[in-house]
Coordinates of N, CA and C in Angstrom, one line a residue:
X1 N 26.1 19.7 -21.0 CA 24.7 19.4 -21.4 C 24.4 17.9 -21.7
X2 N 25.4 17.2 -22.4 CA 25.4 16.3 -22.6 C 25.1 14.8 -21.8
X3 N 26.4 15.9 -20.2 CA 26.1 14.9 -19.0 C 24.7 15.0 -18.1
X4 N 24.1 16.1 -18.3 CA 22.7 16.2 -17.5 C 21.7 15.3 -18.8
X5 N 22.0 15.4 -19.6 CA 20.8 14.8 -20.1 C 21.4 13.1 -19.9
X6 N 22.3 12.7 -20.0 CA 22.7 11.2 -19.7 C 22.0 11.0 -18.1
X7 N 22.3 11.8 -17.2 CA 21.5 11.8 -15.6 C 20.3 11.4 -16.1
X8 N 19.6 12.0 -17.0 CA 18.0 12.1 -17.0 C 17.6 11.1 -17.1
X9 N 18.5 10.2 -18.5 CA 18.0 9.2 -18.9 C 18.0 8.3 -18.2
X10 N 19.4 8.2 -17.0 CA 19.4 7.0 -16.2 C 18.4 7.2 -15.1
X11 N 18.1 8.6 -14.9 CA 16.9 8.5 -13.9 C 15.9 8.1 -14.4
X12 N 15.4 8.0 -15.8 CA 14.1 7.7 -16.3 C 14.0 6.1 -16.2
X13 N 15.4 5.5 -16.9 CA 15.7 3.9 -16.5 C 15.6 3.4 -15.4
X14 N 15.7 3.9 -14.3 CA 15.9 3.8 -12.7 C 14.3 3.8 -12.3
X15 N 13.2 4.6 -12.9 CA 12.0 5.4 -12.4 C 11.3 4.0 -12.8
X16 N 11.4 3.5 -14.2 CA 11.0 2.4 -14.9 C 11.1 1.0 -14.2
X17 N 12.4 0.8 -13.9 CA 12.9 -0.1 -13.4 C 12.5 -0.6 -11.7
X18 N 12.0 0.7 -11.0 CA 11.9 0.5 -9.4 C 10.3 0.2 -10.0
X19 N 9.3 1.3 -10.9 CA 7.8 0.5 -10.8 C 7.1 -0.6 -11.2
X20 N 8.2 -1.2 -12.3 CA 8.0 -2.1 -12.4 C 8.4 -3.6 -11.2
X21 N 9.6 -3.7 -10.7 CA 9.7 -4.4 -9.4 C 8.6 -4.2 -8.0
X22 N 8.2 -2.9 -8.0 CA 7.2 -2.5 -7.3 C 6.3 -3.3 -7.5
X23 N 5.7 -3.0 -8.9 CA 4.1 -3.7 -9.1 C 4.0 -5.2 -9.1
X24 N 5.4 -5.8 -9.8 CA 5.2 -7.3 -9.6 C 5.3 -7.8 -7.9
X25 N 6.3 -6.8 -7.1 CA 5.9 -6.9 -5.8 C 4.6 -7.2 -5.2
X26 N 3.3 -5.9 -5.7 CA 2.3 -5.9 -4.9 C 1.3 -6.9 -5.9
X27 N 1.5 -7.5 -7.1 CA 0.6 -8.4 -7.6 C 0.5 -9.4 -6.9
X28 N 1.5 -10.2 -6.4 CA 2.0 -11.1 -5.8 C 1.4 -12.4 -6.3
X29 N 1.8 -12.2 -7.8 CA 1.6 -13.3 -8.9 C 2.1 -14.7 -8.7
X30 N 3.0 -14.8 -7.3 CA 3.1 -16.0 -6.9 C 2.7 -16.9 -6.1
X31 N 1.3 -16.6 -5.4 CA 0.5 -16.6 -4.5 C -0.1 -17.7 -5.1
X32 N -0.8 -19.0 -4.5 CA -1.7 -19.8 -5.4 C -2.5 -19.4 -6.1
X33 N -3.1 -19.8 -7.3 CA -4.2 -19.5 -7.8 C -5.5 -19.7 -6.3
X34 N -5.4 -20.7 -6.3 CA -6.6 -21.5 -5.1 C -6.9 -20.5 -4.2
X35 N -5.5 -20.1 -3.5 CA -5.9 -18.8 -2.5 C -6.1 -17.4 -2.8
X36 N -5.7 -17.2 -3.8 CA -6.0 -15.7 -4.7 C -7.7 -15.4 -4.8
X37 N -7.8 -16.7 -5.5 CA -9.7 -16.7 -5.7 C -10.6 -17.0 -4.6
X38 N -9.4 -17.4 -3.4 CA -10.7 -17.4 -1.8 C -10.3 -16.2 -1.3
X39 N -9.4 -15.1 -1.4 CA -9.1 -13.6 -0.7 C -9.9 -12.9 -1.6
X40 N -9.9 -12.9 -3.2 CA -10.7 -12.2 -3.5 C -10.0 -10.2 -3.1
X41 N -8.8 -10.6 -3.5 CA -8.5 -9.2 -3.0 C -8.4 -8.4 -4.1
X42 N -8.4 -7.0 -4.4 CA -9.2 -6.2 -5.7 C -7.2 -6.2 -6.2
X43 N -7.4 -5.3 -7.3 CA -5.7 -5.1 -7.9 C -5.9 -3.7 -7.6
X44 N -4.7 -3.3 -6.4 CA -4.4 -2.0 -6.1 C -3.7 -1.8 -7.2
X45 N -2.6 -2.3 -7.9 CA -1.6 -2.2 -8.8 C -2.5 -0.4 -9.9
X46 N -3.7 -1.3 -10.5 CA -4.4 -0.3 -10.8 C -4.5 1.2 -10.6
X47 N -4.5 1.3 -9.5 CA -4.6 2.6 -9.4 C -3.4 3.6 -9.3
X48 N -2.3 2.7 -8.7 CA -1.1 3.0 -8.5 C -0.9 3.2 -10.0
X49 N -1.0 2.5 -10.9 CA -0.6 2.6 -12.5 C -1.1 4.4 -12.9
X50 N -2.8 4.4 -12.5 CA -3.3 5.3 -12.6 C -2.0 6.8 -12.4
X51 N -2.2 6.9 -11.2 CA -1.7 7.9 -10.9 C 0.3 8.1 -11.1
X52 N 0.7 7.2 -11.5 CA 2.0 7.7 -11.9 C 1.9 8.1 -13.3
X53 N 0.9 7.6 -14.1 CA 0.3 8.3 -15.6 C 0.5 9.6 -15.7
X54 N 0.1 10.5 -14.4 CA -0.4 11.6 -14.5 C 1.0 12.3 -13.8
X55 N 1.7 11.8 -13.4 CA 3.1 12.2 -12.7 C 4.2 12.7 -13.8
X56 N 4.3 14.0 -13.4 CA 5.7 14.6 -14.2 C 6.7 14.4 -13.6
X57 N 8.0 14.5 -14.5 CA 9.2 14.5 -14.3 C 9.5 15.4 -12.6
X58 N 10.0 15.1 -11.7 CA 10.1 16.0 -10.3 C 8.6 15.8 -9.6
X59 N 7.8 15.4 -9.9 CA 6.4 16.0 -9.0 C 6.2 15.3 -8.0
X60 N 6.1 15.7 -6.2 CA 6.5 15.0 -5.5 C 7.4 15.1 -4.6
X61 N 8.7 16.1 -5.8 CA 10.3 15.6 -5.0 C 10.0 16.3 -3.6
X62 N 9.6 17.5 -3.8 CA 9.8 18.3 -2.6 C 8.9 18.1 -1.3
X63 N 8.0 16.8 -1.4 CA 7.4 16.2 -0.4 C 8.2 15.0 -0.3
X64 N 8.9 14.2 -1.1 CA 9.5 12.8 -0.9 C 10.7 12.7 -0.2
X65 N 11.5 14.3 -0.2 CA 13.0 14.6 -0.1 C 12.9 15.0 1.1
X66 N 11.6 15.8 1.8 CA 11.2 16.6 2.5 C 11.9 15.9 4.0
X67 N 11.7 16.9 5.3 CA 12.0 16.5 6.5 C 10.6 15.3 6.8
X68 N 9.2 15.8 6.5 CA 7.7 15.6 6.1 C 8.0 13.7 6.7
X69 N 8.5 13.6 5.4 CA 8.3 12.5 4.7 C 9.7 11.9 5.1
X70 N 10.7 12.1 5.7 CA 12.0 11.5 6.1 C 11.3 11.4 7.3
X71 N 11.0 11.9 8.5 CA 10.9 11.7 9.3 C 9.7 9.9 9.4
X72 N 8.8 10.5 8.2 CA 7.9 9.6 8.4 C 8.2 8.3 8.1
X73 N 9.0 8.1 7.5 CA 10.0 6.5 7.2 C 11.0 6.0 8.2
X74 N 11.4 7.4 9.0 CA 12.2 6.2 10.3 C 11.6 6.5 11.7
X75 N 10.8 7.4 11.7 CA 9.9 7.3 12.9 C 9.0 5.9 13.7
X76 N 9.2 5.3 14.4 CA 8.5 4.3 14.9 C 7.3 4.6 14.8
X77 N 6.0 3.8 14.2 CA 4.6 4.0 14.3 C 4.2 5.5 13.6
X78 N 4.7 6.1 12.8 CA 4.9 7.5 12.3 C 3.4 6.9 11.8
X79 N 2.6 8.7 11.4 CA 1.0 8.7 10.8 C 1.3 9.9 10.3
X80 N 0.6 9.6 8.9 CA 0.4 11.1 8.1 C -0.9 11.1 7.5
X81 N -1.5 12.1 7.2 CA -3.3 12.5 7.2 C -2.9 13.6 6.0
X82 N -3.3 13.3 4.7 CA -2.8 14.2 3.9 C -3.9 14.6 3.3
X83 N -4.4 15.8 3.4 CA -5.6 16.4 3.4 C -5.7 17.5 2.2
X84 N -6.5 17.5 0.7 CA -6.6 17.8 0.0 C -7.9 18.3 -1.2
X85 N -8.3 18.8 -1.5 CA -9.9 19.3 -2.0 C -9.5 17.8 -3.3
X86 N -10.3 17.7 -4.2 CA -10.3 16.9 -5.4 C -9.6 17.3 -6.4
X87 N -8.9 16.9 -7.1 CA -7.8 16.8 -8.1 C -6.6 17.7 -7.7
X88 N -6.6 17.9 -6.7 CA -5.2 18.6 -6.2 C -4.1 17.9 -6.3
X89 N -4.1 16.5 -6.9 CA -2.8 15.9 -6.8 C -2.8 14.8 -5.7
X90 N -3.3 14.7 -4.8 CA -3.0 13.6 -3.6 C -2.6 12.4 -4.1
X91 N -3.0 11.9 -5.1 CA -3.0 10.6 -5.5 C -1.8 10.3 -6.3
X92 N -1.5 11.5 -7.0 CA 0.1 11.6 -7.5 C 1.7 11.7 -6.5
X93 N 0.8 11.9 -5.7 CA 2.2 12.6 -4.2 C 1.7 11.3 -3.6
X94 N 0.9 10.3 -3.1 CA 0.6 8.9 -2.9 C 1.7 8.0 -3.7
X95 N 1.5 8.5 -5.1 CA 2.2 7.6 -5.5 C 4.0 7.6 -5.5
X96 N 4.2 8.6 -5.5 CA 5.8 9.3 -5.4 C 6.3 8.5 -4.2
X97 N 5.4 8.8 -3.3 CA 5.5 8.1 -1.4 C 5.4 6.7 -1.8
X98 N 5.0 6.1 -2.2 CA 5.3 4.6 -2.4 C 6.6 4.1 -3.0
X99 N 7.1 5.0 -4.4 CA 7.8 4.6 -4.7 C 9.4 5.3 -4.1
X100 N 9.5 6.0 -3.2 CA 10.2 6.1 -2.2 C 10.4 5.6 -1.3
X101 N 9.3 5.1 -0.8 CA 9.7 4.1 0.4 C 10.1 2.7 0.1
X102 N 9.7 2.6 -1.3 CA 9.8 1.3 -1.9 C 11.5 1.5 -1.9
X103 N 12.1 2.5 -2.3 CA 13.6 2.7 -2.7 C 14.5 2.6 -1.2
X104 N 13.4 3.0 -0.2 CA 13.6 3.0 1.5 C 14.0 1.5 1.3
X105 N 12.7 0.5 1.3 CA 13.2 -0.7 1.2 C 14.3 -1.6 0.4
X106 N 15.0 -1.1 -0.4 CA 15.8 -1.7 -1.0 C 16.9 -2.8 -0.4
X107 N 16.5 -4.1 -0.9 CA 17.5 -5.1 -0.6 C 16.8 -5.8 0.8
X108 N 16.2 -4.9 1.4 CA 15.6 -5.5 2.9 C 14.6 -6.0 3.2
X109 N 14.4 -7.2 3.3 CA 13.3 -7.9 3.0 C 12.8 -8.6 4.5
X110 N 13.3 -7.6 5.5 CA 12.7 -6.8 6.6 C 11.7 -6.0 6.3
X111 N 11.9 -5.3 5.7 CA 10.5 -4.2 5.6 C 9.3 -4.8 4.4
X112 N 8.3 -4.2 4.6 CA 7.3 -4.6 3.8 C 6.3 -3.7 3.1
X113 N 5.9 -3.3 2.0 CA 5.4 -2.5 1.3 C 3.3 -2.8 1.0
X114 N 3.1 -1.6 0.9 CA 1.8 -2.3 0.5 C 1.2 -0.9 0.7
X115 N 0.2 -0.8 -0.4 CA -1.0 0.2 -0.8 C -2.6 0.0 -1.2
X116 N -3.0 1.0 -1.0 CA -4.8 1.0 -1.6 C -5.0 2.0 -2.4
X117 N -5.5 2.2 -3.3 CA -6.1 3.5 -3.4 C -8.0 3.0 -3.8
X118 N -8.6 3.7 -3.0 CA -10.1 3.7 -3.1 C -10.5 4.4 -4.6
X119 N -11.5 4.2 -5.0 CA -11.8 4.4 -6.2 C -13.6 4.7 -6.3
X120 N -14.0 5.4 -6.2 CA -15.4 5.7 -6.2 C -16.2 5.5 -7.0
X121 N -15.8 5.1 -8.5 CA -16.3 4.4 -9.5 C -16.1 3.3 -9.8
X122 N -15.6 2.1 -8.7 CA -15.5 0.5 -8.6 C -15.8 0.4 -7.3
X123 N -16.7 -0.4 -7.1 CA -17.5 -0.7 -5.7 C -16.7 -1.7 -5.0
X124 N -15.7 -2.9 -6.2 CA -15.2 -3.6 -5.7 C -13.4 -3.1 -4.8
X125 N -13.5 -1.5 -5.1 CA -12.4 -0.8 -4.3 C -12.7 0.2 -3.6
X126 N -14.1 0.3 -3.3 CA -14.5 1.1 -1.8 C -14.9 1.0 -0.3
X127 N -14.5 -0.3 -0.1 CA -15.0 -1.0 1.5 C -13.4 -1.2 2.4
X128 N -13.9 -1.6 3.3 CA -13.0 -1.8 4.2 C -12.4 -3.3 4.0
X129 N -13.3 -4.3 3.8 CA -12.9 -5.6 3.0 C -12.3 -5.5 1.9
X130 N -12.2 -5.2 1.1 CA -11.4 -4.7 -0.2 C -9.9 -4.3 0.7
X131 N -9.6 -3.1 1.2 CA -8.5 -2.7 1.5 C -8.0 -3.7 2.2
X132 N -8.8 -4.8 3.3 CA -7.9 -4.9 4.1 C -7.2 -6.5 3.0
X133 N -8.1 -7.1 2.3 CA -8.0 -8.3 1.3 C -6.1 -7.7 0.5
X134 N -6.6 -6.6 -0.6 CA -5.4 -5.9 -1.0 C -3.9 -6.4 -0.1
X135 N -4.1 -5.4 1.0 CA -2.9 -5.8 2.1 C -2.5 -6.7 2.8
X136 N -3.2 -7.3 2.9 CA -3.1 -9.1 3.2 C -2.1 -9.4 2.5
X137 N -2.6 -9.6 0.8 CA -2.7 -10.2 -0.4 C -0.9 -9.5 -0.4
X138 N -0.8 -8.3 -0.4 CA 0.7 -8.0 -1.0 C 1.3 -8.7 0.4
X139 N 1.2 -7.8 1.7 CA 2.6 -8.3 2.8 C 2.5 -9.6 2.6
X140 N 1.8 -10.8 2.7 CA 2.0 -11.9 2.9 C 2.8 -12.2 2.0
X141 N 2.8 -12.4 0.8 CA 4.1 -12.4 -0.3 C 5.1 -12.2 0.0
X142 N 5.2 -10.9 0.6 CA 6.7 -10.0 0.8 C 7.2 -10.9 2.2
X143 N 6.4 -11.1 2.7 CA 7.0 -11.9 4.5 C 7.7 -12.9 4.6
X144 N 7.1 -14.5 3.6 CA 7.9 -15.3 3.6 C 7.4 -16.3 2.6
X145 N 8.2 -17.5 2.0 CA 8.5 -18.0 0.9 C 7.3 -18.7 1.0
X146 N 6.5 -19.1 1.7 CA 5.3 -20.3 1.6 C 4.3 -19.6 2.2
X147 N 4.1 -18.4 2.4 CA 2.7 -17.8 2.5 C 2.5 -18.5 3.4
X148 N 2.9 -18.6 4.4 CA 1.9 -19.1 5.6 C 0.5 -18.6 6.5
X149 N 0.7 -17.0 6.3 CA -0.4 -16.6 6.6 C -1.7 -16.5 5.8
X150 N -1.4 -16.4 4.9 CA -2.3 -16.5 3.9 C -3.1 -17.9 3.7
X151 N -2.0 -19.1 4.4 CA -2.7 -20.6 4.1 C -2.8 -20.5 5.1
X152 N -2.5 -20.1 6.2 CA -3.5 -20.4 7.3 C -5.2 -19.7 8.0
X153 N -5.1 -19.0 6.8 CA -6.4 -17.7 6.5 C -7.6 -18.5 6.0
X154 N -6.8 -19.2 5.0 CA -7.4 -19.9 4.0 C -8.1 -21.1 4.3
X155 N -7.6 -21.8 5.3 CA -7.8 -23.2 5.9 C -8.6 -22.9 7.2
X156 N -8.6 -21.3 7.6 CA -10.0 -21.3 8.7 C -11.2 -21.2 8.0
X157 N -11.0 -20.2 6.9 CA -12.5 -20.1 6.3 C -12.5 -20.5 4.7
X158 N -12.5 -22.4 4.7 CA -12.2 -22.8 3.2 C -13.9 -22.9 2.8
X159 N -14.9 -22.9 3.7 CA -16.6 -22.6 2.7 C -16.9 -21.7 3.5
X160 N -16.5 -20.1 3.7 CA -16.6 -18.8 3.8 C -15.6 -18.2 3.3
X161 N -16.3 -16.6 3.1 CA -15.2 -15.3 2.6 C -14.5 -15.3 4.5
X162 N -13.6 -15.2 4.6 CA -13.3 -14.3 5.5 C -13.7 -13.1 6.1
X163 N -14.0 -12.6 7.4 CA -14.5 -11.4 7.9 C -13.8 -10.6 8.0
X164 N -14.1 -9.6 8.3 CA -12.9 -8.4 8.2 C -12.4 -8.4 9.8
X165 N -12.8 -9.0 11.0 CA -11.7 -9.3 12.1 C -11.1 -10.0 11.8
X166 N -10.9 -11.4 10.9 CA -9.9 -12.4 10.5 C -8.8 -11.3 9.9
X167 N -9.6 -10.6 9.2 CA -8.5 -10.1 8.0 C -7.5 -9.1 8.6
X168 N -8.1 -8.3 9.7 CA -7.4 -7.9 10.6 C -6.5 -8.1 11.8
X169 N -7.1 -9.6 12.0 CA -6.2 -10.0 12.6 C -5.0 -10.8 12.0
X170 N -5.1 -11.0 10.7 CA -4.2 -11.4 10.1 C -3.0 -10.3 9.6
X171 N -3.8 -9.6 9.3 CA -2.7 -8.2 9.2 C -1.9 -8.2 9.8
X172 N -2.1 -8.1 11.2 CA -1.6 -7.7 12.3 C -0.4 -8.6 12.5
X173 N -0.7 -9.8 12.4 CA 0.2 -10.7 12.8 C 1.6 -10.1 11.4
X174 N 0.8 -10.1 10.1 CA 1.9 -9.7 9.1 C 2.7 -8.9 9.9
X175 N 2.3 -7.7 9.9 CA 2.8 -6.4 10.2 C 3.6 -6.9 11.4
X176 N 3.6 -7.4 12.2 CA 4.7 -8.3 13.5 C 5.9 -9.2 13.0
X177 N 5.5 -9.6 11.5 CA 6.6 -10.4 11.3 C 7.6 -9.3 10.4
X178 N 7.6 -7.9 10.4 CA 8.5 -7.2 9.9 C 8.9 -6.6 10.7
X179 N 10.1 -6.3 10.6 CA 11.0 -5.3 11.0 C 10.1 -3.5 10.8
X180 N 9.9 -3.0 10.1 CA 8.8 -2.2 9.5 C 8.1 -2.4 8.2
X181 N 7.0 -1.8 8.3 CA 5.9 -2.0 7.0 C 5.6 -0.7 6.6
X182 N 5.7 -0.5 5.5 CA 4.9 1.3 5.1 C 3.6 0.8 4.3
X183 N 2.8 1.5 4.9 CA 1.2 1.4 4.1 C 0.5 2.3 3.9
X184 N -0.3 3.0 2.1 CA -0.2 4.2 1.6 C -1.8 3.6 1.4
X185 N -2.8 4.5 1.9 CA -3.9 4.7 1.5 C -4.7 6.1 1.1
X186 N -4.9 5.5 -0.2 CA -5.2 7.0 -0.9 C -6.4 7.1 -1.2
X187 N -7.3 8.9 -1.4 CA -8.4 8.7 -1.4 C -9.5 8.2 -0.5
X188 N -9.6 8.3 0.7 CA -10.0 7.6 1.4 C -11.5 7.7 1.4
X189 N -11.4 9.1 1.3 CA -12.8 10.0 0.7 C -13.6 9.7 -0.2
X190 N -13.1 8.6 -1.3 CA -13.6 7.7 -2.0 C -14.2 6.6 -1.8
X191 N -14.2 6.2 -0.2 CA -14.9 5.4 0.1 C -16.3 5.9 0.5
X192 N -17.2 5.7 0.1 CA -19.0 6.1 0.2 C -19.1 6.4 2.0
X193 N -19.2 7.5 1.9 CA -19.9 7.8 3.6 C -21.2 6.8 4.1
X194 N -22.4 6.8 3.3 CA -22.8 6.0 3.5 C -23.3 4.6 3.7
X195 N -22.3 4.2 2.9 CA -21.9 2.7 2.8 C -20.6 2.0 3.6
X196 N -19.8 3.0 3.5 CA -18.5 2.4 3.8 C -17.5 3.1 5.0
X197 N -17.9 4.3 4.6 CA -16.8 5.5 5.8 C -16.6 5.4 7.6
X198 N -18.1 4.9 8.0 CA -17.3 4.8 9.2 C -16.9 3.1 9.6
X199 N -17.1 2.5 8.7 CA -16.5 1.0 8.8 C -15.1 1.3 9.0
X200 N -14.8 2.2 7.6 CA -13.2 2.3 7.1 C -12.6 3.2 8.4
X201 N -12.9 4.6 8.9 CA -12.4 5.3 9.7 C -11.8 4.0 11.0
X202 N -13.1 3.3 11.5 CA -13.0 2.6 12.8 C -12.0 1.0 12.5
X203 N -12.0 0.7 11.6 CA -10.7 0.1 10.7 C -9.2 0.8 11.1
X204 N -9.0 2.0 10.9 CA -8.3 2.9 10.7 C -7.3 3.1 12.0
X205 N -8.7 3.0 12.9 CA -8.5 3.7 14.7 C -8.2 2.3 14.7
X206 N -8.5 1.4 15.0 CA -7.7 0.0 15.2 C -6.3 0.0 14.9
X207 N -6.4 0.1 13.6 CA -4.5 -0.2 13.0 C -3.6 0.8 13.6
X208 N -4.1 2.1 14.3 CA -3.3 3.2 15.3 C -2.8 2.6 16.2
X209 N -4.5 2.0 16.9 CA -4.4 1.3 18.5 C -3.4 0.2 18.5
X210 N -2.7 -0.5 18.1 CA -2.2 -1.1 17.9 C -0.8 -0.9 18.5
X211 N -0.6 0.3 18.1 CA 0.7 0.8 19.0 C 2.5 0.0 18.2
X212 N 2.1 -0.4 17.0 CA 3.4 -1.2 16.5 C 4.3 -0.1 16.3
X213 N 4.9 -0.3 16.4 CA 6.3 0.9 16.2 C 6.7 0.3 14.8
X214 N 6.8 -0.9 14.6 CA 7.1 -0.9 13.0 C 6.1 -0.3 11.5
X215 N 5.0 -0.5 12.3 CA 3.5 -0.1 11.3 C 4.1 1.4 10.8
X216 N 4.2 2.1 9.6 CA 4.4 3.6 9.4 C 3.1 3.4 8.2
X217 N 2.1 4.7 8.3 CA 0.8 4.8 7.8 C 0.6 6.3 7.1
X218 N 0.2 6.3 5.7 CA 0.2 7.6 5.0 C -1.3 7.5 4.3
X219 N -1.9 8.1 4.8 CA -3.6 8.0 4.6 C -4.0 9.3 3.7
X220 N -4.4 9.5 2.7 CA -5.1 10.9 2.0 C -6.8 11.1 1.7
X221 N -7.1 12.1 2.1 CA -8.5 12.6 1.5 C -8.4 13.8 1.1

């Protein structure tokens, strides 16, 4: 009894320990101030916070442990579409999937991490600009020690916001300089149909077309 409850605790220390490395990951609090305030990218961290709130002890495991979800972390260019009515959980099983693949990445600073979750009650986290700013904002951190993509983002459009083909094509180039990337967007559904949805879908079809074998993509509505 004694020794299952010692397991528990070190798995609770362990649970603690990977989200917090996670989140200072995706803040990427080392980024200039200067360029932070010209990407203007929203704090996914937020939502991510959100949803492990609502996460119990196990919830998840049997989607995280799954063949589902193994396959989807070493499959080249792997896509998952995870399809859900409202409060079913998606956003909790989002978040399990991040921090699994985050545990995938451990020590390898080949691979590269990064999330969204859309939010239907902040305007400033339901566009296609918002997501793609987010993801910029974290892989470039994770890529390399001087942010070069990010300063060189910054130095095409230093009196404009960036467009969402820059931001895209900046991605791109990210996601080339890894070995693999896993990218978790949650709620997608949350982005306004008629404001935002077929920006984001045709956003979407792009990052497929792309054809990277390192790119792995976990999308929910």
């Amino acid at each position: 009894m004694q020794l299952l409850q010692q397991r528990d605790i070190c798995r609770v220390q362990d649970d603690i320990a990977d989200t917090k490395t996670l989140l200072d990951l995706a803040r990427a609090a080392q980024v200039s101030s200067n360029i932070r305030e010209r990407l203007k990218a929203p704090d996914a961290t937020i939502g991510f916070n959100e949803a492990v709130k609502k996460r119990h002890p196990g919830t998840g495991l049997w989607f995280a442990k799954g063949p589902t979800f193994t396959t989807w972390l070493e499959k080249p260019g792997s896509f998952l579409w995870l399809v859900g009515f409202a409060g079913c959980g998606k956003s909790v099983l989002c978040s399990t999937a991040i921090q699994f693949a985050f545990r995938h990445r451990r020590g390898n600073l080949r691979i590269g991490i990064a999330f969204f979750f859309f939010t239907f009650n902040d305007e400033s986290k339901q566009g296609t600009s918002a997501m793609l700013r987010a993801l910029v904002l974290q892989l470039s951190s994770q890529v390399d020690g001087n942010y070069a993509f990010l300063s060189r983002l910054h130095d095409s459009y230093r009196d404009a916001s960036p467009p969402d083909t820059a931001l895209i094509d900046c991605l791109h180039q990210i996601v080339r300089a890894f070995k693999d990337v896993y990218i978790v967007l949650d709620v997608l559904d949350e982005s306004p149909r008629d404001k935002h949805r077929d920006a984001m879908l045709q956003c979407l079809a792009e990052l497929r077309a792309w054809s990277e074998p390192g790119l792995h993509l976990i999308v929910s509505s």
